GROMACS .gro file of C-alpha atoms in nm:
model
  403
    1MET     CA    1   0.000   0.000   0.000
    2ASN     CA    2   0.277   0.242   0.090
    3ARG     CA    3   0.448   0.160  -0.239
    4ILE     CA    4   0.130   0.243  -0.433
    5ILE     CA    5   0.099   0.576  -0.251
    6LEU     CA    6   0.462   0.655  -0.331
    7ILE     CA    7   0.413   0.576  -0.699
    8LEU     CA    8   0.099   0.793  -0.713
    9ALA     CA    9   0.286   1.079  -0.546
   10LEU     CA   10   0.569   1.053  -0.798
   11LEU     CA   11   0.323   1.052  -1.088
   12LEU     CA   12   0.149   1.359  -0.947
   13ALA     CA   13   0.483   1.543  -0.907
   14ALA     CA   14   0.577   1.458  -1.264
   15SER     CA   15   0.240   1.583  -1.386
   16LEU     CA   16   0.280   1.912  -1.202
   17ALA     CA   17   0.631   1.955  -1.344
   18LEU     CA   18   0.501   1.905  -1.696
   19THR     CA   19   0.218   2.150  -1.633
   20ALA     CA   20   0.467   2.411  -1.511
   21CYS     CA   21   0.662   2.407  -1.838
   22SER     CA   22   0.379   2.345  -2.086
   23SER     CA   23   0.087   2.557  -2.200
   24ASP     CA   24  -0.266   2.424  -2.247
   25ASP     CA   25  -0.193   2.342  -2.612
   26GLY     CA   26   0.123   2.146  -2.525
   27GLU     CA   27   0.367   2.425  -2.615
   28LYS     CA   28   0.679   2.425  -2.398
   29VAL     CA   29   0.694   2.732  -2.175
   30ILE     CA   30   0.944   2.894  -1.939
   31LYS     CA   31   0.772   3.105  -1.675
   32ILE     CA   32   0.980   3.398  -1.553
   33GLY     CA   33   0.851   3.627  -1.280
   34ALA     CA   34   0.923   3.984  -1.173
   35ALA     CA   35   0.788   4.226  -0.916
   36VAL     CA   36   0.841   4.567  -1.078
   37SER     CA   37   0.725   4.913  -0.970
   38GLU     CA   38   0.451   5.057  -1.189
   39THR     CA   39   0.336   5.297  -0.916
   40GLY     CA   40   0.493   5.468  -0.615
   41ARG     CA   41   0.821   5.658  -0.583
   42TYR     CA   42   1.002   5.429  -0.830
   43ALA     CA   43   0.727   5.436  -1.093
   44GLU     CA   44   0.940   5.610  -1.359
   45GLU     CA   45   1.240   5.381  -1.317
   46GLY     CA   46   1.027   5.073  -1.253
   47ASN     CA   47   0.829   5.117  -1.572
   48ASN     CA   48   1.156   5.163  -1.761
   49THR     CA   49   1.269   4.830  -1.615
   50ARG     CA   50   0.942   4.663  -1.705
   51ARG     CA   51   0.966   4.784  -2.065
   52GLY     CA   52   1.318   4.642  -2.087
   53TYR     CA   53   1.188   4.299  -1.991
   54LEU     CA   54   0.910   4.329  -2.249
   55VAL     CA   55   1.163   4.405  -2.525
   56TRP     CA   56   1.339   4.077  -2.452
   57GLU     CA   57   1.013   3.880  -2.425
   58GLU     CA   58   0.890   4.000  -2.765
   59TRP     CA   59   1.228   3.939  -2.929
   60VAL     CA   60   1.289   3.593  -2.783
   61ASN     CA   61   0.941   3.466  -2.868
   62ASP     CA   62   0.864   3.634  -3.199
   63GLU     CA   63   1.206   3.674  -3.360
   64TYR     CA   64   1.449   3.433  -3.194
   65GLY     CA   65   1.195   3.153  -3.185
   66GLY     CA   66   1.201   3.072  -2.815
   67VAL     CA   67   1.477   2.964  -2.578
   68ASP     CA   68   1.666   2.662  -2.713
   69ILE     CA   69   1.701   2.389  -2.450
   70GLY     CA   70   1.859   2.077  -2.590
   71GLY     CA   71   1.704   2.135  -2.930
   72ASP     CA   72   1.355   2.209  -2.797
   73ARG     CA   73   1.219   2.562  -2.820
   74TYR     CA   74   1.050   2.710  -2.514
   75ARG     CA   75   0.824   3.013  -2.534
   76VAL     CA   76   0.881   3.268  -2.257
   77GLU     CA   77   0.590   3.374  -2.038
   78LEU     CA   78   0.663   3.680  -1.824
   79VAL     CA   79   0.456   3.709  -1.507
   80MET     CA   80   0.490   4.062  -1.367
   81TYR     CA   81   0.317   4.239  -1.079
   82ASP     CA   82   0.331   4.596  -0.950
   83ASP     CA   83   0.520   4.609  -0.620
   84GLN     CA   84   0.408   4.970  -0.568
   85SER     CA   85   0.769   5.065  -0.481
   86ASP     CA   86   0.715   4.902  -0.140
   87PRO     CA   87   0.968   4.650   0.001
   88ASP     CA   88   0.707   4.445   0.189
   89THR     CA   89   0.493   4.422  -0.124
   90THR     CA   90   0.799   4.309  -0.321
   91ALA     CA   91   0.862   4.030  -0.071
   92ALA     CA   92   0.496   3.918  -0.079
   93LEU     CA   93   0.488   3.918  -0.460
   94VAL     CA   94   0.810   3.720  -0.488
   95GLU     CA   95   0.656   3.460  -0.256
   96ARG     CA   96   0.347   3.455  -0.478
   97LEU     CA   97   0.552   3.416  -0.794
   98ILE     CA   98   0.746   3.124  -0.647
   99ASP     CA   99   0.474   2.944  -0.449
  100GLU     CA  100   0.159   3.011  -0.653
  101ASP     CA  101   0.269   3.101  -1.006
  102LYS     CA  102   0.546   2.839  -0.999
  103VAL     CA  103   0.789   3.048  -1.202
  104ASP     CA  104   1.115   2.889  -1.313
  105PHE     CA  105   1.331   3.198  -1.256
  106LEU     CA  106   1.303   3.558  -1.141
  107LEU     CA  107   1.412   3.890  -1.288
  108GLY     CA  108   1.480   4.167  -1.038
  109PRO     CA  109   1.275   4.474  -0.943
  110TYR     CA  110   1.405   4.829  -0.968
  111SER     CA  111   1.635   4.962  -0.690
  112SER     CA  112   1.871   4.806  -0.442
  113THR     CA  113   1.613   4.827  -0.162
  114LEU     CA  114   1.357   4.620  -0.349
  115ASN     CA  115   1.617   4.376  -0.485
  116GLN     CA  116   1.728   4.318  -0.126
  117ARG     CA  117   1.380   4.204  -0.028
  118ALA     CA  118   1.340   3.997  -0.342
  119ILE     CA  119   1.661   3.801  -0.289
  120GLU     CA  120   1.592   3.755   0.082
  121VAL     CA  121   1.282   3.560  -0.019
  122ALA     CA  122   1.426   3.389  -0.327
  123ASP     CA  123   1.770   3.280  -0.210
  124PRO     CA  124   1.663   3.035   0.065
  125ARG     CA  125   1.431   2.872  -0.189
  126GLY     CA  126   1.713   2.827  -0.439
  127MET     CA  127   1.540   3.062  -0.685
  128ILE     CA  128   1.771   3.251  -0.922
  129VAL     CA  129   1.728   3.629  -0.954
  130VAL     CA  130   1.904   3.807  -1.240
  131GLN     CA  131   1.873   4.184  -1.224
  132GLY     CA  132   2.002   4.504  -1.378
  133THR     CA  133   1.915   4.788  -1.142
  134GLY     CA  134   2.006   4.695  -0.784
  135SER     CA  135   2.364   4.811  -0.763
  136SER     CA  136   2.430   4.871  -0.392
  137GLU     CA  137   2.753   4.707  -0.278
  138THR     CA  138   2.574   4.568   0.028
  139LEU     CA  139   2.372   4.331  -0.192
  140PHE     CA  140   2.691   4.150  -0.286
  141ARG     CA  141   2.840   4.127   0.063
  142GLN     CA  142   2.578   3.887   0.202
  143SER     CA  143   2.686   3.560   0.038
  144PHE     CA  144   2.368   3.518  -0.165
  145GLN     CA  145   2.408   3.221  -0.398
  146ASN     CA  146   2.134   3.306  -0.647
  147LEU     CA  147   2.177   3.679  -0.715
  148PHE     CA  148   2.334   3.799  -1.041
  149ALA     CA  149   2.359   4.160  -1.163
  150VAL     CA  150   2.461   4.269  -1.514
  151HIS     CA  151   2.540   4.633  -1.431
  152THR     CA  152   2.828   4.824  -1.274
  153PRO     CA  153   2.798   4.841  -0.890
  154ALA     CA  154   2.701   5.162  -0.711
  155GLY     CA  155   3.043   5.227  -0.562
  156ASN     CA  156   3.173   5.300  -0.912
  157TYR     CA  157   2.883   5.521  -1.025
  158ALA     CA  158   3.064   5.851  -0.978
  159GLN     CA  159   3.410   5.737  -1.087
  160SER     CA  160   3.409   5.843  -1.454
  161ALA     CA  161   3.233   6.172  -1.386
  162LEU     CA  162   3.464   6.276  -1.103
  163GLN     CA  163   3.774   6.174  -1.297
  164ALA     CA  164   3.666   6.379  -1.600
  165LEU     CA  165   3.583   6.682  -1.384
  166ALA     CA  166   3.913   6.662  -1.197
  167GLU     CA  167   4.098   6.648  -1.528
  168LYS     CA  168   3.914   6.969  -1.626
  169GLY     CA  169   4.032   7.146  -1.311
  170ALA     CA  170   3.768   7.078  -1.043
  171LYS     CA  171   3.913   7.088  -0.692
  172SER     CA  172   3.622   7.038  -0.449
  173VAL     CA  173   3.290   6.856  -0.417
  174VAL     CA  174   2.987   6.842  -0.188
  175ILE     CA  175   2.772   6.528  -0.173
  176ALA     CA  176   2.405   6.475  -0.088
  177HIS     CA  177   2.246   6.131  -0.078
  178THR     CA  178   1.916   5.968   0.011
  179ASP     CA  179   1.933   5.766   0.331
  180VAL     CA  180   1.881   5.428   0.160
  181VAL     CA  181   2.125   5.166   0.038
  182PHE     CA  182   2.186   5.253  -0.328
  183PRO     CA  183   2.247   5.628  -0.291
  184ALA     CA  184   2.451   5.564   0.024
  185SER     CA  185   2.674   5.328  -0.175
  186VAL     CA  186   2.710   5.586  -0.452
  187ALA     CA  187   2.811   5.849  -0.196
  188GLU     CA  188   3.056   5.617  -0.022
  189GLY     CA  189   3.214   5.539  -0.357
  190ALA     CA  190   3.220   5.907  -0.452
  191VAL     CA  191   3.423   5.990  -0.142
  192HIS     CA  192   3.674   5.724  -0.243
  193TRP     CA  193   3.700   5.840  -0.604
  194ALA     CA  194   3.720   6.206  -0.501
  195GLY     CA  195   4.029   6.116  -0.298
  196GLU     CA  196   4.175   5.921  -0.588
  197TYR     CA  197   4.144   6.221  -0.821
  198GLY     CA  198   4.246   6.495  -0.578
  199LEU     CA  199   3.903   6.644  -0.507
  200GLU     CA  200   3.842   6.776  -0.155
  201VAL     CA  201   3.510   6.665  -0.007
  202LEU     CA  202   3.384   6.982   0.165
  203ALA     CA  203   3.066   6.827   0.307
  204MET     CA  204   2.839   6.525   0.280
  205GLU     CA  205   2.477   6.521   0.396
  206LYS     CA  206   2.206   6.256   0.383
  207TYR     CA  207   1.836   6.327   0.352
  208PRO     CA  208   1.524   6.115   0.406
  209GLN     CA  209   1.343   5.920   0.139
  210ASP     CA  210   1.054   6.114  -0.020
  211VAL     CA  211   1.209   6.445   0.084
  212ALA     CA  212   1.007   6.750  -0.022
  213ASP     CA  213   1.240   7.035   0.073
  214VAL     CA  214   1.617   7.049   0.022
  215ALA     CA  215   1.654   7.428   0.041
  216GLY     CA  216   1.833   7.426   0.376
  217MET     CA  217   2.083   7.166   0.264
  218LEU     CA  218   2.158   7.340  -0.065
  219SER     CA  219   2.192   7.675   0.114
  220ASN     CA  220   2.458   7.519   0.337
  221PHE     CA  221   2.637   7.382   0.032
  222LYS     CA  222   2.615   7.716  -0.150
  223ALA     CA  223   2.801   7.886   0.135
  224LEU     CA  224   3.094   7.643   0.086
  225GLU     CA  225   3.134   7.746  -0.282
  226PRO     CA  226   3.212   7.396  -0.413
  227ASP     CA  227   3.324   7.330  -0.767
  228VAL     CA  228   3.102   7.020  -0.792
  229PHE     CA  229   2.769   6.921  -0.640
  230LEU     CA  230   2.693   6.547  -0.648
  231GLY     CA  231   2.337   6.438  -0.572
  232ALA     CA  232   2.294   6.063  -0.523
  233GLY     CA  233   1.925   5.982  -0.529
  234TYR     CA  234   1.643   5.895  -0.764
  235TYR     CA  235   1.445   6.059  -1.043
  236ASN     CA  236   1.227   6.281  -0.822
  237ASP     CA  237   1.529   6.384  -0.613
  238ALA     CA  238   1.709   6.501  -0.927
  239LEU     CA  239   1.410   6.716  -1.025
  240LEU     CA  240   1.402   6.869  -0.677
  241PHE     CA  241   1.775   6.945  -0.676
  242VAL     CA  242   1.764   7.125  -1.010
  243ARG     CA  243   1.457   7.332  -0.925
  244THR     CA  244   1.581   7.425  -0.578
  245ALA     CA  245   1.929   7.514  -0.703
  246LYS     CA  246   1.769   7.753  -0.951
  247GLU     CA  247   1.552   7.913  -0.683
  248LEU     CA  248   1.855   7.964  -0.457
  249ASP     CA  249   2.087   8.070  -0.740
  250PHE     CA  250   2.319   7.787  -0.636
  251ASN     CA  251   2.566   7.768  -0.926
  252PRO     CA  252   2.841   7.510  -0.878
  253LYS     CA  253   3.066   7.465  -1.179
  254ALA     CA  254   2.918   7.118  -1.228
  255MET     CA  255   2.612   6.932  -1.100
  256VAL     CA  256   2.631   6.553  -1.108
  257LEU     CA  257   2.298   6.376  -1.052
  258THR     CA  258   2.225   6.004  -1.053
  259VAL     CA  259   1.930   5.856  -1.245
  260GLY     CA  260   1.756   6.176  -1.367
  261PRO     CA  261   1.972   6.329  -1.645
  262THR     CA  262   1.992   6.002  -1.840
  263ASP     CA  263   1.613   5.988  -1.882
  264SER     CA  264   1.463   6.179  -2.177
  265ASN     CA  265   1.151   6.248  -1.968
  266PHE     CA  266   1.370   6.433  -1.718
  267ILE     CA  267   1.507   6.660  -1.990
  268ASP     CA  268   1.151   6.731  -2.107
  269GLU     CA  269   1.040   6.819  -1.753
  270VAL     CA  270   1.337   7.040  -1.667
  271GLY     CA  271   1.376   7.208  -2.005
  272GLN     CA  272   1.673   7.441  -2.056
  273ASP     CA  273   1.774   7.405  -1.691
  274ALA     CA  274   1.890   7.053  -1.776
  275ASP     CA  275   2.179   7.181  -1.989
  276TYR     CA  276   2.528   7.116  -1.848
  277LEU     CA  277   2.403   6.862  -1.592
  278VAL     CA  278   2.622   6.552  -1.566
  279GLY     CA  279   2.483   6.205  -1.498
  280PRO     CA  280   2.645   5.868  -1.438
  281THR     CA  281   2.518   5.615  -1.690
  282GLN     CA  282   2.531   5.240  -1.722
  283TRP     CA  283   2.461   5.259  -2.096
  284GLU     CA  284   2.378   5.491  -2.383
  285PRO     CA  285   2.271   5.415  -2.743
  286SER     CA  286   2.586   5.584  -2.877
  287MET     CA  287   2.825   5.349  -2.694
  288SER     CA  288   3.020   5.102  -2.905
  289TYR     CA  289   2.886   4.787  -2.736
  290GLU     CA  290   2.780   4.505  -2.970
  291GLY     CA  291   2.689   4.138  -2.951
  292ALA     CA  292   2.531   3.848  -3.136
  293TYR     CA  293   2.189   3.921  -2.984
  294PHE     CA  294   2.012   4.256  -3.045
  295GLY     CA  295   2.316   4.377  -3.243
  296SER     CA  296   2.473   4.705  -3.132
  297ALA     CA  297   2.366   4.951  -2.863
  298SER     CA  298   2.224   5.166  -3.143
  299ASP     CA  299   2.032   4.869  -3.288
  300TYR     CA  300   1.880   4.801  -2.948
  301SER     CA  301   1.778   5.165  -2.917
  302GLU     CA  302   1.600   5.154  -3.253
  303ARG     CA  303   1.411   4.839  -3.150
  304TYR     CA  304   1.304   4.998  -2.822
  305GLU     CA  305   1.196   5.322  -2.992
  306ALA     CA  306   0.984   5.124  -3.237
  307MET     CA  307   0.804   4.958  -2.943
  308PHE     CA  308   0.765   5.250  -2.706
  309GLY     CA  309   0.825   5.569  -2.903
  310SER     CA  310   1.114   5.700  -2.692
  311VAL     CA  311   1.488   5.656  -2.651
  312PRO     CA  312   1.563   5.382  -2.396
  313PRO     CA  313   1.714   5.492  -2.065
  314TYR     CA  314   1.983   5.270  -1.922
  315GLN     CA  315   1.738   5.106  -1.682
  316SER     CA  316   1.554   4.957  -1.979
  317ALA     CA  317   1.873   4.841  -2.149
  318SER     CA  318   2.005   4.682  -1.828
  319ALA     CA  319   1.673   4.504  -1.774
  320THR     CA  320   1.687   4.357  -2.124
  321ALA     CA  321   2.050   4.258  -2.063
  322ALA     CA  322   1.954   4.084  -1.738
  323ALA     CA  323   1.690   3.879  -1.918
  324LEU     CA  324   1.936   3.802  -2.198
  325ALA     CA  325   2.200   3.683  -1.950
  326LEU     CA  326   1.948   3.444  -1.795
  327HIS     CA  327   1.848   3.326  -2.142
  328LEU     CA  328   2.209   3.254  -2.242
  329ALA     CA  329   2.274   3.066  -1.918
  330VAL     CA  330   1.965   2.848  -1.964
  331GLU     CA  331   2.076   2.760  -2.317
  332ALA     CA  332   2.432   2.687  -2.200
  333ALA     CA  333   2.294   2.468  -1.923
  334GLY     CA  334   2.058   2.286  -2.159
  335SER     CA  335   1.823   2.260  -1.863
  336LEU     CA  336   1.578   2.442  -1.639
  337ASP     CA  337   1.744   2.297  -1.331
  338SER     CA  338   1.837   2.587  -1.103
  339GLY     CA  339   2.171   2.441  -0.996
  340THR     CA  340   2.282   2.378  -1.353
  341VAL     CA  341   2.169   2.725  -1.466
  342ARG     CA  342   2.341   2.882  -1.164
  343ASP     CA  343   2.668   2.720  -1.269
  344ALA     CA  344   2.617   2.845  -1.625
  345LEU     CA  345   2.566   3.201  -1.499
  346ARG     CA  346   2.887   3.179  -1.298
  347ASN     CA  347   3.071   3.071  -1.614
  348LEU     CA  348   2.903   3.319  -1.850
  349ASP     CA  349   3.124   3.543  -2.067
  350ALA     CA  350   2.919   3.731  -2.327
  351ASP     CA  351   2.966   4.042  -2.538
  352THR     CA  352   2.630   4.215  -2.572
  353PHE     CA  353   2.466   4.542  -2.676
  354PHE     CA  354   2.498   4.635  -2.306
  355GLY     CA  355   2.867   4.553  -2.287
  356ARG     CA  356   3.053   4.248  -2.167
  357ILE     CA  357   2.889   4.034  -1.898
  358ILE     CA  358   3.107   3.828  -1.664
  359PHE     CA  359   2.986   3.753  -1.311
  360ASP     CA  360   3.236   3.743  -1.025
  361ALA     CA  361   3.205   3.517  -0.720
  362THR     CA  362   2.958   3.757  -0.554
  363GLY     CA  363   2.730   3.786  -0.858
  364LYS     CA  364   2.846   4.130  -0.975
  365ASN     CA  365   2.939   4.201  -1.335
  366ALA     CA  366   3.317   4.234  -1.325
  367ALA     CA  367   3.359   4.351  -1.684
  368ARG     CA  368   3.191   4.692  -1.731
  369PRO     CA  369   3.315   5.048  -1.673
  370MET     CA  370   3.067   5.318  -1.571
  371GLY     CA  371   3.000   5.601  -1.814
  372ALA     CA  372   2.898   5.965  -1.774
  373ILE     CA  373   2.679   6.191  -1.987
  374GLN     CA  374   2.637   6.564  -2.000
  375ILE     CA  375   2.323   6.729  -2.129
  376GLN     CA  376   2.426   6.964  -2.408
  377ASN     CA  377   2.167   7.161  -2.606
  378GLY     CA  378   1.893   6.937  -2.472
  379SER     CA  379   2.061   6.605  -2.560
  380ALA     CA  380   2.246   6.356  -2.341
  381ARG     CA  381   2.602   6.319  -2.477
  382VAL     CA  382   2.853   6.064  -2.350
  383VAL     CA  383   3.156   6.253  -2.215
  384ALA     CA  384   3.338   5.978  -2.020
  385PRO     CA  385   3.523   5.749  -2.022
  386SER     CA  386   3.721   5.865  -2.323
  387ASP     CA  387   3.687   5.531  -2.505
  388TYR     CA  388   3.311   5.585  -2.531
  389ALA     CA  389   3.289   5.965  -2.538
  390VAL     CA  390   3.110   6.136  -2.826
  391ALA     CA  391   3.146   6.492  -2.689
  392GLU     CA  392   3.384   6.703  -2.483
  393LEU     CA  393   3.285   6.772  -2.122
  394ILE     CA  394   3.193   7.141  -2.080
  395TYR     CA  395   3.347   7.268  -1.755
  396PRO     CA  396   3.289   7.498  -1.586
  397ALA     CA  397   2.920   7.531  -1.669
  398PRO     CA  398   2.823   7.893  -1.731
  399PRO     CA  399   2.614   8.067  -1.461
  400ARG     CA  400   2.242   8.052  -1.530
  401LYS     CA  401   2.229   8.426  -1.602
  402ASP     CA  402   2.468   8.373  -1.894
  403ARG     CA  403   2.292   8.076  -2.053
   0.00000   0.00000   0.00000
């Protein structure tokens, strides 16, 4: 009797496994889940991330013909939910994706904070998370076995920008950062790189998430007369810094802002006040990256524009690259087994439209430099590093009254 029960249990498990990777019409399917912000404070960046995943899904199903696993083609089914930019909601949705939706793998949410919660749920379950927007160094210091990130880590965000500014004659910098993990990592790295390039850090201040007033902080910075202001935060923070600096007539010779200046929507919102802003960037369409899938960075940009009617920000490109890295690892593994795919990710070495992808022992991409753009005449132009630059950095920026 016990043997019969065991056999029935094994048959039921096999049936469930087949159901998980097959559609109703018998088509082989890989289910990949993601909790991604469509609303809340990360809505702009989260929707950029979501669109990046959709670019890969359309390409892999309609053009590539499905993921090739041992000669069989598997259609990709993306299961995505809005985490509302809330860490607890991210955790709950990741549990749902794993336990109820029975996804095979996960792609990451936007931001280090939300990726932290996602991997805290996924890692003990042996569920792989490949992501392109959670860059805080702390994510990779916790010995997670299933976290992989295709982008440059946060500690290097300011490196290229500060090096280029120092080479142009900048001598001092002030730093403001949101009091959460990603901006804090950017600021910590900025202090290091400022020292490397001979820039004196005159002050560093942190401010709360969802801050509505930075006038006091910027007034303090203005009194120090820094050459460079570096604001490490998110899209809405960048808008607030630019508008408040204008109100206070705070005119450092350069303003470096994370996230905002690389987004075409930001330039539209800020208008002429965006000119001369500098922004760290993971990727731009003009960079010379190229690979066998999606072609060049420019080719990817054209594909994205055809789908969504706008130039892709780097969050979208990094999201597509994260999905592509998972895809390549699954094909190299020839299996949907998490352990085999994990090993394939650890051995991955791929040139892509997003740059080279090689994961180190912690899951970080060890192969990509960080870039920097400057907005010139309303367009984001790559100004650093020199290998990828398409324009000369303008420094010092002219005072607003002279623009």
